[in-house]
mmCIF file with all atom_site columns, C-alpha atoms in Angstrom:
data_model
loop_
_atom_site.group_PDB
_atom_site.id
_atom_site.type_symbol
_atom_site.label_atom_id
_atom_site.label_alt_id
_atom_site.label_comp_id
_atom_site.label_asym_id
_atom_site.label_entity_id
_atom_site.label_seq_id
_atom_site.pdbx_PDB_ins_code
_atom_site.Cartn_x
_atom_site.Cartn_y
_atom_site.Cartn_z
_atom_site.occupancy
_atom_site.B_iso_or_equiv
_atom_site.pdbx_formal_charge
_atom_site.auth_seq_id
_atom_site.auth_comp_id
_atom_site.auth_asym_id
_atom_site.auth_atom_id
_atom_site.pdbx_PDB_model_num
ATOM 1  C CA . MET Z 1 1  ? 205.636 -69.991 163.452 1.00 59.00 ? 1  MET Z CA 1
ATOM 2  C CA . VAL Z 1 2  ? 202.615 -68.332 161.989 1.00 62.00 ? 2  VAL Z CA 1
ATOM 3  C CA . PRO Z 1 3  ? 199.439 -68.942 163.968 1.00 63.00 ? 3  PRO Z CA 1
ATOM 4  C CA . ARG Z 1 4  ? 196.795 -70.913 162.146 1.00 61.00 ? 4  ARG Z CA 1
ATOM 5  C CA . PRO Z 1 5  ? 193.722 -69.136 160.851 1.00 62.00 ? 5  PRO Z CA 1
ATOM 6  C CA . PRO Z 1 6  ? 190.839 -68.952 163.350 1.00 64.00 ? 6  PRO Z CA 1
ATOM 7  C CA . ASN Z 1 7  ? 188.158 -71.627 163.123 1.00 69.00 ? 7  ASN Z CA 1
ATOM 8  C CA . GLY Z 1 8  ? 190.455 -73.911 161.125 1.00 73.00 ? 8  GLY Z CA 1
ATOM 9  C CA . PRO Z 1 9  ? 189.845 -77.654 161.111 1.00 82.00 ? 9  PRO Z CA 1
ATOM 10 C CA . TYR Z 1 10 ? 193.374 -78.520 162.307 1.00 81.00 ? 10 TYR Z CA 1
ATOM 11 C CA . SER Z 1 11 ? 195.141 -78.113 165.632 1.00 85.00 ? 11 SER Z CA 1
ATOM 12 C CA . GLN Z 1 12 ? 198.044 -75.703 166.083 1.00 84.00 ? 12 GLN Z CA 1
ATOM 13 C CA . ALA Z 1 13 ? 200.434 -78.676 166.376 1.00 88.00 ? 13 ALA Z CA 1
ATOM 14 C CA . ALA Z 1 14 ? 199.261 -80.084 163.024 1.00 88.00 ? 14 ALA Z CA 1
ATOM 15 C CA . TYR Z 1 15 ? 199.633 -76.678 161.399 1.00 87.00 ? 15 TYR Z CA 1
ATOM 16 C CA . ASP Z 1 16 ? 203.177 -76.334 162.841 1.00 89.00 ? 16 ASP Z CA 1
ATOM 17 C CA . ARG Z 1 17 ? 204.148 -79.769 161.457 1.00 93.00 ? 17 ARG Z CA 1
ATOM 18 C CA . TRP Z 1 18 ? 202.814 -78.802 158.036 1.00 91.00 ? 18 TRP Z CA 1
ATOM 19 C CA . GLU Z 1 19 ? 204.733 -75.510 158.123 1.00 92.00 ? 19 GLU Z CA 1
ATOM 20 C CA . ARG Z 1 20 ? 208.010 -77.228 159.112 1.00 94.00 ? 20 ARG Z CA 1
ATOM 21 C CA . ALA Z 1 21 ? 207.527 -79.727 156.265 1.00 95.00 ? 21 ALA Z CA 1
ATOM 22 C CA . GLU Z 1 22 ? 207.027 -76.839 153.812 1.00 95.00 ? 22 GLU Z CA 1
ATOM 23 C CA . ILE Z 1 23 ? 210.229 -75.144 155.003 1.00 94.00 ? 23 ILE Z CA 1
ATOM 24 C CA . ARG Z 1 24 ? 212.160 -78.419 154.728 1.00 93.00 ? 24 ARG Z CA 1
ATOM 25 C CA . MET Z 1 25 ? 210.830 -78.945 151.185 1.00 95.00 ? 25 MET Z CA 1
ATOM 26 C CA . ARG Z 1 26 ? 211.930 -75.440 150.133 1.00 94.00 ? 26 ARG Z CA 1
ATOM 27 C CA . ARG Z 1 27 ? 215.437 -76.094 151.495 1.00 90.00 ? 27 ARG Z CA 1
ATOM 28 C CA . GLU Z 1 28 ? 215.637 -79.395 149.612 1.00 91.00 ? 28 GLU Z CA 1
ATOM 29 C CA . GLU Z 1 29 ? 214.504 -77.711 146.391 1.00 94.00 ? 29 GLU Z CA 1
ATOM 30 C CA . ALA Z 1 30 ? 217.149 -75.011 146.832 1.00 91.00 ? 30 ALA Z CA 1
ATOM 31 C CA . ALA Z 1 31 ? 219.846 -77.662 147.369 1.00 89.00 ? 31 ALA Z CA 1
ATOM 32 C CA . LEU Z 1 32 ? 218.719 -79.533 144.249 1.00 92.00 ? 32 LEU Z CA 1
ATOM 33 C CA . TRP Z 1 33 ? 218.845 -76.315 142.220 1.00 93.00 ? 33 TRP Z CA 1
ATOM 34 C CA . LEU Z 1 34 ? 222.425 -75.708 143.400 1.00 90.00 ? 34 LEU Z CA 1
ATOM 35 C CA . VAL Z 1 35 ? 223.455 -79.265 142.488 1.00 91.00 ? 35 VAL Z CA 1
ATOM 36 C CA . LEU Z 1 36 ? 221.897 -78.952 139.023 1.00 94.00 ? 36 LEU Z CA 1
ATOM 37 C CA . HIS Z 1 37 ? 223.969 -75.810 138.446 1.00 94.00 ? 37 HIS Z CA 1
ATOM 38 C CA . GLY Z 1 38 ? 227.239 -77.386 139.570 1.00 92.00 ? 38 GLY Z CA 1
ATOM 39 C CA . VAL Z 1 39 ? 227.466 -76.000 143.105 1.00 89.00 ? 39 VAL Z CA 1
ATOM 40 C CA . ASP Z 1 40 ? 228.179 -78.380 145.979 1.00 85.00 ? 40 ASP Z CA 1
ATOM 41 C CA . PRO Z 1 41 ? 225.909 -77.321 148.880 1.00 83.00 ? 41 PRO Z CA 1
ATOM 42 C CA . GLY Z 1 42 ? 227.982 -79.444 151.282 1.00 80.00 ? 42 GLY Z CA 1
ATOM 43 C CA . PRO Z 1 43 ? 227.234 -80.032 154.950 1.00 78.00 ? 43 PRO Z CA 1
ATOM 44 C CA . ARG Z 1 44 ? 225.924 -77.242 157.173 1.00 77.00 ? 44 ARG Z CA 1
ATOM 45 C CA . THR Z 1 45 ? 228.107 -78.387 160.082 1.00 80.00 ? 45 THR Z CA 1
ATOM 46 C CA . ILE Z 1 46 ? 231.612 -79.811 160.094 1.00 80.00 ? 46 ILE Z CA 1
ATOM 47 C CA . HIS Z 1 47 ? 232.804 -81.369 163.374 1.00 87.00 ? 47 HIS Z CA 1
ATOM 48 C CA . GLY Z 1 48 ? 230.005 -79.585 165.220 1.00 85.00 ? 48 GLY Z CA 1
ATOM 49 C CA . VAL Z 1 49 ? 230.876 -76.132 163.862 1.00 87.00 ? 49 VAL Z CA 1
ATOM 50 C CA . VAL Z 1 50 ? 228.285 -74.321 161.767 1.00 83.00 ? 50 VAL Z CA 1
ATOM 51 C CA . VAL Z 1 51 ? 229.686 -73.443 158.338 1.00 80.00 ? 51 VAL Z CA 1
ATOM 52 C CA . ARG Z 1 52 ? 228.235 -70.490 156.471 1.00 73.00 ? 52 ARG Z CA 1
#
């Protein structure tokens, strides 16, 4: 996680939550792009095993 700028109005925990939400949104956008182009992104884990 990137540390928040000094003298910011938000706590480090709030900044971390915002950053995780941004990362999640980028992943969702990437998955939507794949679906629109006919690629099935599928699950990341199958029976507890990470699939790459």
